[in-house]
mmCIF file of N, CA and C in Angstrom:
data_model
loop_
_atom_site.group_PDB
_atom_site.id
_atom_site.type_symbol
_atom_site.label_atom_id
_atom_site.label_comp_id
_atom_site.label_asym_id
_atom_site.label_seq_id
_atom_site.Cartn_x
_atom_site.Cartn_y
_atom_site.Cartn_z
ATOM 1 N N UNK A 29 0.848 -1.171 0.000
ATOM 2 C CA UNK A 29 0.000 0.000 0.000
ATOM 3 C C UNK A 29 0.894 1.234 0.000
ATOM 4 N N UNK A 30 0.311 1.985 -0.446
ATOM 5 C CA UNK A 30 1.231 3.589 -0.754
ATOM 6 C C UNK A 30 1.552 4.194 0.410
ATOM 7 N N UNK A 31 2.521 5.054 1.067
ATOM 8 C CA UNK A 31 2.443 6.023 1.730
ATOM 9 C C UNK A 31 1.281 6.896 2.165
ATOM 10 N N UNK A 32 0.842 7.355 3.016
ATOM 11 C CA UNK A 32 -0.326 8.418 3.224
ATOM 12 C C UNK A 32 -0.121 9.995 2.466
ATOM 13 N N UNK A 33 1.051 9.958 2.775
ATOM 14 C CA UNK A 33 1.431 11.425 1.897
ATOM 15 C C UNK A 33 1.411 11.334 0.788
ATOM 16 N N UNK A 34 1.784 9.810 -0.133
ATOM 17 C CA UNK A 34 1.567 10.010 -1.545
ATOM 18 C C UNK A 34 -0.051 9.397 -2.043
ATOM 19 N N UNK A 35 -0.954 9.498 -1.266
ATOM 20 C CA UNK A 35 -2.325 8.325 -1.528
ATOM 21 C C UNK A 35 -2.899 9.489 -0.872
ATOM 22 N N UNK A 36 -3.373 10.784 -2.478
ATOM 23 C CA UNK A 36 -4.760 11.474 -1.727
ATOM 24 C C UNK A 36 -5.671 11.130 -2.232
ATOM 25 N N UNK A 37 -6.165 9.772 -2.440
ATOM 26 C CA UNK A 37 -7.115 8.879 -2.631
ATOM 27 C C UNK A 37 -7.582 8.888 -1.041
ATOM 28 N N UNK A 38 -6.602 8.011 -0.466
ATOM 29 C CA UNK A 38 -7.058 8.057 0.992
ATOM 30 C C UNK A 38 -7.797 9.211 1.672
ATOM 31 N N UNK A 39 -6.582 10.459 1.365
ATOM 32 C CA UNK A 39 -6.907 11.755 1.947
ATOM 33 C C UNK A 39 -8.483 12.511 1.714
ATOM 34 N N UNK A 40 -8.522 11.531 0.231
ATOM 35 C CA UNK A 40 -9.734 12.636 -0.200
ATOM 36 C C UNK A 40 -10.818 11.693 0.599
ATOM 37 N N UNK A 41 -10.976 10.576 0.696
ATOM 38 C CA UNK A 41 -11.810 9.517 1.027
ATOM 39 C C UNK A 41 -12.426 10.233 2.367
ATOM 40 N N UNK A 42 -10.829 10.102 3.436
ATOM 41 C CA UNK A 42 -11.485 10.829 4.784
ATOM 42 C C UNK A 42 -11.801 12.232 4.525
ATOM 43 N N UNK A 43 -11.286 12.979 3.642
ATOM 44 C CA UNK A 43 -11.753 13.910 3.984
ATOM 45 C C UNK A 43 -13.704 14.462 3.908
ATOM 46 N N UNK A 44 -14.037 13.697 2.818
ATOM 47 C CA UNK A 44 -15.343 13.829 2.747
ATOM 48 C C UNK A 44 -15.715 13.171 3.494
ATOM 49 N N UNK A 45 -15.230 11.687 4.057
ATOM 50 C CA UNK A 45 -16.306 11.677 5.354
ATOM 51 C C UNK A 45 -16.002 12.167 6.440
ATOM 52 N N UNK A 46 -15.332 13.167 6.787
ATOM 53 C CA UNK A 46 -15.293 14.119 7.879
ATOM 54 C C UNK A 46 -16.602 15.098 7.653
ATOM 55 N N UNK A 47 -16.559 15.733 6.511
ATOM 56 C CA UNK A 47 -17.631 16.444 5.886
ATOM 57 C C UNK A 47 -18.892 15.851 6.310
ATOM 58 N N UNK A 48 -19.399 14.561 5.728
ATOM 59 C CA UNK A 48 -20.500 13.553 6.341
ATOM 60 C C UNK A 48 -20.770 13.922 7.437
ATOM 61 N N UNK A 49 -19.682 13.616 8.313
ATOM 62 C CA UNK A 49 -19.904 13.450 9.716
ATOM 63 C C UNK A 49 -20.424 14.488 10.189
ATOM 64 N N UNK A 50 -19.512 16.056 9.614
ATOM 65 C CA UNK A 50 -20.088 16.981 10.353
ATOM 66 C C UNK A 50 -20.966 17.659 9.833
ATOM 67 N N UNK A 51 -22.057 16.906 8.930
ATOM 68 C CA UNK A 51 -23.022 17.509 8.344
ATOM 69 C C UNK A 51 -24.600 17.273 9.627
ATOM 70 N N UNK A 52 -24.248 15.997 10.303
ATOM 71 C CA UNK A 52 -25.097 16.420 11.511
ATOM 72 C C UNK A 52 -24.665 16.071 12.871
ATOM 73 N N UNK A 53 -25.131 16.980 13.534
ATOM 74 C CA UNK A 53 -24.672 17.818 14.900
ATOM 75 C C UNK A 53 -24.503 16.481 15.717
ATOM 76 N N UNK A 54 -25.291 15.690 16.296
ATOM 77 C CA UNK A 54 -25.428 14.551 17.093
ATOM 78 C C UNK A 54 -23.853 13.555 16.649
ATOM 79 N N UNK A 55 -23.983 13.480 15.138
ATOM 80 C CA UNK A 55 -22.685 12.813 14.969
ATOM 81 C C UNK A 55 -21.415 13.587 14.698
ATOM 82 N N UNK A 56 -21.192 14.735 14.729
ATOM 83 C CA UNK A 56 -20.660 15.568 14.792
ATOM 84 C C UNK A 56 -19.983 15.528 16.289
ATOM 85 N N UNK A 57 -21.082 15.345 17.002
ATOM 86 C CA UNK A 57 -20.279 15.388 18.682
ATOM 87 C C UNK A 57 -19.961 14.345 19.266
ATOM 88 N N UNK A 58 -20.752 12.934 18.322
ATOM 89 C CA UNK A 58 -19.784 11.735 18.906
ATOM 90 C C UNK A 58 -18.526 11.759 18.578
ATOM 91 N N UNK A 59 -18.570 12.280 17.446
ATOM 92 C CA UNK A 59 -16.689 12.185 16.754
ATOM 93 C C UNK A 59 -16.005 12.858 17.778
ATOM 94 N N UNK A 60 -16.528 14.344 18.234
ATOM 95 C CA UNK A 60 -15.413 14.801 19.022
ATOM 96 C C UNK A 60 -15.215 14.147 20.087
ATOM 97 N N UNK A 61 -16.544 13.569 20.787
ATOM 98 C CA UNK A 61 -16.435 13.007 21.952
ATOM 99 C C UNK A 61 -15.847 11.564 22.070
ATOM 100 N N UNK A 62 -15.604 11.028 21.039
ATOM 101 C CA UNK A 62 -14.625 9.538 20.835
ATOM 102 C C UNK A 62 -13.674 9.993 20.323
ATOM 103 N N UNK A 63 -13.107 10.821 19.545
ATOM 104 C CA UNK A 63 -11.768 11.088 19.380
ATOM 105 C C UNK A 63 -10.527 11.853 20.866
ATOM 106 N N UNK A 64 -12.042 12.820 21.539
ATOM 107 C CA UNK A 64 -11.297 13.350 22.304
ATOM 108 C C UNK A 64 -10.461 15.010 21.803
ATOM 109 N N UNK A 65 -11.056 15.178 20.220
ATOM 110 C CA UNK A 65 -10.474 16.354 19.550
ATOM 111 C C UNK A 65 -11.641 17.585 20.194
ATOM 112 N N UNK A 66 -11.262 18.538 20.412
ATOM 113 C CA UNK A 66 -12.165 19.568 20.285
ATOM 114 C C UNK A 66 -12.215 20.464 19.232
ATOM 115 N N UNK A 67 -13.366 21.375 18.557
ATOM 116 C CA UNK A 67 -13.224 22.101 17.240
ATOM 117 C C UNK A 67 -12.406 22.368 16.397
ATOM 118 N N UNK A 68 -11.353 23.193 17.245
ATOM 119 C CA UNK A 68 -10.322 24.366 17.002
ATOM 120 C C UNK A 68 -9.536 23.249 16.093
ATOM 121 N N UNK A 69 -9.306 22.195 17.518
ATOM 122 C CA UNK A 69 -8.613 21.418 17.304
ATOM 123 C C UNK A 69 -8.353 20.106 15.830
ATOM 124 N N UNK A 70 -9.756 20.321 15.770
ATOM 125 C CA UNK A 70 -10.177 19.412 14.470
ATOM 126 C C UNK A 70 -10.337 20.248 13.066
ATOM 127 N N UNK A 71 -10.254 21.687 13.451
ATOM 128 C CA UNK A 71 -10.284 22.972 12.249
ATOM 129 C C UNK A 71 -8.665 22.628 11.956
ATOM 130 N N UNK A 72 -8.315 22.895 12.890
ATOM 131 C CA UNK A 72 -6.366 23.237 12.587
ATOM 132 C C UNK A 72 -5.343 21.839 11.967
ATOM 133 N N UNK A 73 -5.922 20.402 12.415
ATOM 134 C CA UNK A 73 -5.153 19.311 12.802
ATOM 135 C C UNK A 73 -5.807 18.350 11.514
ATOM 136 N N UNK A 74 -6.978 18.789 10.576
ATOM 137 C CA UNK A 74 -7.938 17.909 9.498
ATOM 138 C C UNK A 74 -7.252 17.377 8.308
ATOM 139 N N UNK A 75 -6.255 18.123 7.871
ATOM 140 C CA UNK A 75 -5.813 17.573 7.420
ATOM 141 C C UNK A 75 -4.481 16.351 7.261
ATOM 142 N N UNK A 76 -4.124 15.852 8.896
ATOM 143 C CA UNK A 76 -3.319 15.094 9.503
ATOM 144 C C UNK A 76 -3.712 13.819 8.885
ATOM 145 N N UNK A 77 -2.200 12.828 8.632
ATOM 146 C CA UNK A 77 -2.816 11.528 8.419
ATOM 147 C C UNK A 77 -3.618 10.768 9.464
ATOM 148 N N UNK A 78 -3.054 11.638 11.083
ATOM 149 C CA UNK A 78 -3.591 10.758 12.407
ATOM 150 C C UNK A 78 -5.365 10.970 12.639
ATOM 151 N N UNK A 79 -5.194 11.960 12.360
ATOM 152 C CA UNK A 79 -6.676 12.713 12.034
ATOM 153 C C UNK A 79 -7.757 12.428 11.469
ATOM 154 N N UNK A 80 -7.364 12.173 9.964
ATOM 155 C CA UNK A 80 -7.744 11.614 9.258
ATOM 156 C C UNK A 80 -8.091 9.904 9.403
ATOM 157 N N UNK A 81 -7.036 9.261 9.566
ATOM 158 C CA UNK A 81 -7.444 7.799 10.255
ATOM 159 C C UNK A 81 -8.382 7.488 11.701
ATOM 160 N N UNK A 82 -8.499 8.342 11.846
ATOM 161 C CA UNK A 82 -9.320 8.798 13.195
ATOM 162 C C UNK A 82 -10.558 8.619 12.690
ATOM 163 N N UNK A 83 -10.804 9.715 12.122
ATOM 164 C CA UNK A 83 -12.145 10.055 11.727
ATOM 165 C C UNK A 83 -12.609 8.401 10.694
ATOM 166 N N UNK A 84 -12.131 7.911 10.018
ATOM 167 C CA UNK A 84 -12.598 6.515 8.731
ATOM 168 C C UNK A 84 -12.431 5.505 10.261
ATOM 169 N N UNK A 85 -11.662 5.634 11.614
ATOM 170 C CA UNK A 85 -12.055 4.727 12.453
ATOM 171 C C UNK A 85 -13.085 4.738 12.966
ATOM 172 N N UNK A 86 -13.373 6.327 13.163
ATOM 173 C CA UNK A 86 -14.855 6.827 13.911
ATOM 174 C C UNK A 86 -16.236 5.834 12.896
ATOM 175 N N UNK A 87 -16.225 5.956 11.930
ATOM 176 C CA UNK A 87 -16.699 5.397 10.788
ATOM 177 C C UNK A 87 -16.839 3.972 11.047
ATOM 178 N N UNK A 88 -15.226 2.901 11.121
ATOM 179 C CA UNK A 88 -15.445 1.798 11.380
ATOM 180 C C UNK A 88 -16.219 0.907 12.676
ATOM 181 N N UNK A 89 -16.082 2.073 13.239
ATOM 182 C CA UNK A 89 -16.099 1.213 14.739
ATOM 183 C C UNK A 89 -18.544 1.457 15.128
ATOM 184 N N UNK A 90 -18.656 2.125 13.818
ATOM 185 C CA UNK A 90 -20.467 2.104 14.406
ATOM 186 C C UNK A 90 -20.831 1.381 12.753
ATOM 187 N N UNK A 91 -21.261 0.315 12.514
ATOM 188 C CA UNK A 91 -21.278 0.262 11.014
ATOM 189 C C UNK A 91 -22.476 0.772 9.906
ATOM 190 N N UNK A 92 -23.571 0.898 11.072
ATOM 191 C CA UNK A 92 -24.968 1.677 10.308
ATOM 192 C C UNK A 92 -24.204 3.211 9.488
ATOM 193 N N UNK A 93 -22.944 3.766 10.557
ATOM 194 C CA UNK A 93 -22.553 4.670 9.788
ATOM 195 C C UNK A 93 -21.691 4.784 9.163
ATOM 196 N N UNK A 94 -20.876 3.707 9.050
ATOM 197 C CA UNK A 94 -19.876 3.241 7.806
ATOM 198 C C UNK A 94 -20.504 2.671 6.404
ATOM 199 N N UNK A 95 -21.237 2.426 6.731
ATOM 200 C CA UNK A 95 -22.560 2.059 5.548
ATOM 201 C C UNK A 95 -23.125 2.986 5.077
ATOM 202 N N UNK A 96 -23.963 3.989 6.003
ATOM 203 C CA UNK A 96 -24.427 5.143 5.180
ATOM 204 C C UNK A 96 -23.295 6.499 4.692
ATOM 205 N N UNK A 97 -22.370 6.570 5.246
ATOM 206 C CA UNK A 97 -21.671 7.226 5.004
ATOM 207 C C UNK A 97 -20.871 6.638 3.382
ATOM 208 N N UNK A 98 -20.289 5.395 3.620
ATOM 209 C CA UNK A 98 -19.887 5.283 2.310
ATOM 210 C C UNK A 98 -21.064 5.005 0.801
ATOM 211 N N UNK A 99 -22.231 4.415 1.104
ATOM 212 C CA UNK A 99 -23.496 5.031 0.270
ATOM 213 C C UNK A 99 -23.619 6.508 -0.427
ATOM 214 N N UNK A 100 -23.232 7.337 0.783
ATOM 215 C CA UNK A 100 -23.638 8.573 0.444
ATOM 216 C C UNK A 100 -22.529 9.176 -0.207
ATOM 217 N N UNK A 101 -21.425 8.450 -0.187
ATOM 218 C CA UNK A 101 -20.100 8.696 -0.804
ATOM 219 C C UNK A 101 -20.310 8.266 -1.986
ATOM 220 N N UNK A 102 -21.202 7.360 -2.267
ATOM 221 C CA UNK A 102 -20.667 6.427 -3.766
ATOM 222 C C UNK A 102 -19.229 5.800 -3.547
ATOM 223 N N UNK A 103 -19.083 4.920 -2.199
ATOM 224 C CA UNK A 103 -17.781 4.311 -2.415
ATOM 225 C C UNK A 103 -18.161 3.364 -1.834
ATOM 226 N N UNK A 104 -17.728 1.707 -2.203
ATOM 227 C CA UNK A 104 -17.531 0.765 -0.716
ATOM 228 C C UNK A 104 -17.561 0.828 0.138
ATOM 229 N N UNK A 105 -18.193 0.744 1.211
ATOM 230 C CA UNK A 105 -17.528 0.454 2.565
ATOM 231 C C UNK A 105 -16.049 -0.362 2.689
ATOM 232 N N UNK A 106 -15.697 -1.128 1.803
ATOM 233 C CA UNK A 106 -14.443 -1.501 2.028
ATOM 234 C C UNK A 106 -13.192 -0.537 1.492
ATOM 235 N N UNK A 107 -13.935 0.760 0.754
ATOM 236 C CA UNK A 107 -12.623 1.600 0.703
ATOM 237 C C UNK A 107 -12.873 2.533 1.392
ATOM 238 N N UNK A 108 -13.390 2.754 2.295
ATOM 239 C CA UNK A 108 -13.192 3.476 3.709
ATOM 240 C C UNK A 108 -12.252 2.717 4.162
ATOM 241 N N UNK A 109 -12.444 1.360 4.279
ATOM 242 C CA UNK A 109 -11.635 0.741 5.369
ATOM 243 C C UNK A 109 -10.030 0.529 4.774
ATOM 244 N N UNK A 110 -10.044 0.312 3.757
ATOM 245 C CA UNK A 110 -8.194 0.418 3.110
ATOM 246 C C UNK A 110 -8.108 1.902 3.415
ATOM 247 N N UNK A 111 -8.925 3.384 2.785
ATOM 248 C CA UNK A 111 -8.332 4.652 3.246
ATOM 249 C C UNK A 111 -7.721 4.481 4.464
ATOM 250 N N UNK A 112 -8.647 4.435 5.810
ATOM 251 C CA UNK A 112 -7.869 3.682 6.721
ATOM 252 C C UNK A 112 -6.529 3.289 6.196
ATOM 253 N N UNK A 113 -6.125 2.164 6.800
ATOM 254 C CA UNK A 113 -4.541 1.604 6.253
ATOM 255 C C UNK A 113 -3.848 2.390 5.611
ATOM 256 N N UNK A 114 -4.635 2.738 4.390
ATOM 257 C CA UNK A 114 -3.347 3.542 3.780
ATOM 258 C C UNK A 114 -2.750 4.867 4.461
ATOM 259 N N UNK A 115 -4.150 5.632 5.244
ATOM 260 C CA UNK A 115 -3.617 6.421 6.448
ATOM 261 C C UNK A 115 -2.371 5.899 7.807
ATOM 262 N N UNK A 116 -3.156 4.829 8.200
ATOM 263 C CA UNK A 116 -2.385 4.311 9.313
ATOM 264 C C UNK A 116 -2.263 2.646 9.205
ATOM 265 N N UNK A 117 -0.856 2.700 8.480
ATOM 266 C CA UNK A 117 -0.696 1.266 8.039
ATOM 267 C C UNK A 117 -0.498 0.708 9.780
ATOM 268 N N UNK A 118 0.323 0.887 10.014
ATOM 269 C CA UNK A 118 0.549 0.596 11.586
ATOM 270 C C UNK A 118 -0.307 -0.016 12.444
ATOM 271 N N UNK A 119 -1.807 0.630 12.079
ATOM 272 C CA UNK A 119 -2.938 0.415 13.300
ATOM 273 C C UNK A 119 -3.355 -1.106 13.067
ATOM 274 N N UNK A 120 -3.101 -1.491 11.303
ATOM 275 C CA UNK A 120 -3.288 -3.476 11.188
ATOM 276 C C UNK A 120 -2.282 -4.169 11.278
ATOM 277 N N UNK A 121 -1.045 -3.599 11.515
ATOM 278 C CA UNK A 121 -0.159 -4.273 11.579
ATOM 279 C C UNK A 121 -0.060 -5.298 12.966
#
């Protein structure tokens, strides 16, 4: 699998479902409240690979919203889950 810095496949992947996420408020505040990020913090830090793998985990770990989220993407649910990896190869290792 590619690097995260050279795979903005990945990048772009999370980045729209960050977008998803914070398109409503309720899931908007689980993310912060399971990541542990606050706003500022998620304004300034979004485009991080750690960040980013964060958020496609936030995704993995409820699957009604790894499902609708990648639906609403027009992507797999299974390429959420490689974006993942290719963000944070480490976390399957």
């Amino acid at each position: 699998m590619r690097d995260a810095k050279t795979n903005p496949d990945a990048a772009q992947i999370a980045l729209r479902a960050l977008v998803w996420i914070l398109a409503e408020p309720d899931r908007a505040q689980r993310l912060l409240d399971t990541t542990g990020l606050d706003p500022q913090d998620l304004r300034a830090r979004a485009g991080e690979p750690a960040v980013l793998s964060a958020v496609l985990g936030f995704l993995e770990n409820y699957e009604p919203d790894l499902l609708a989220c990648a639906s609403d993407l027009g992507e797999p649910p299974q390429a959420i889950v490689a974006a993942r990896a290719a963000l944070d190869p480490e976390y399957y290792e």
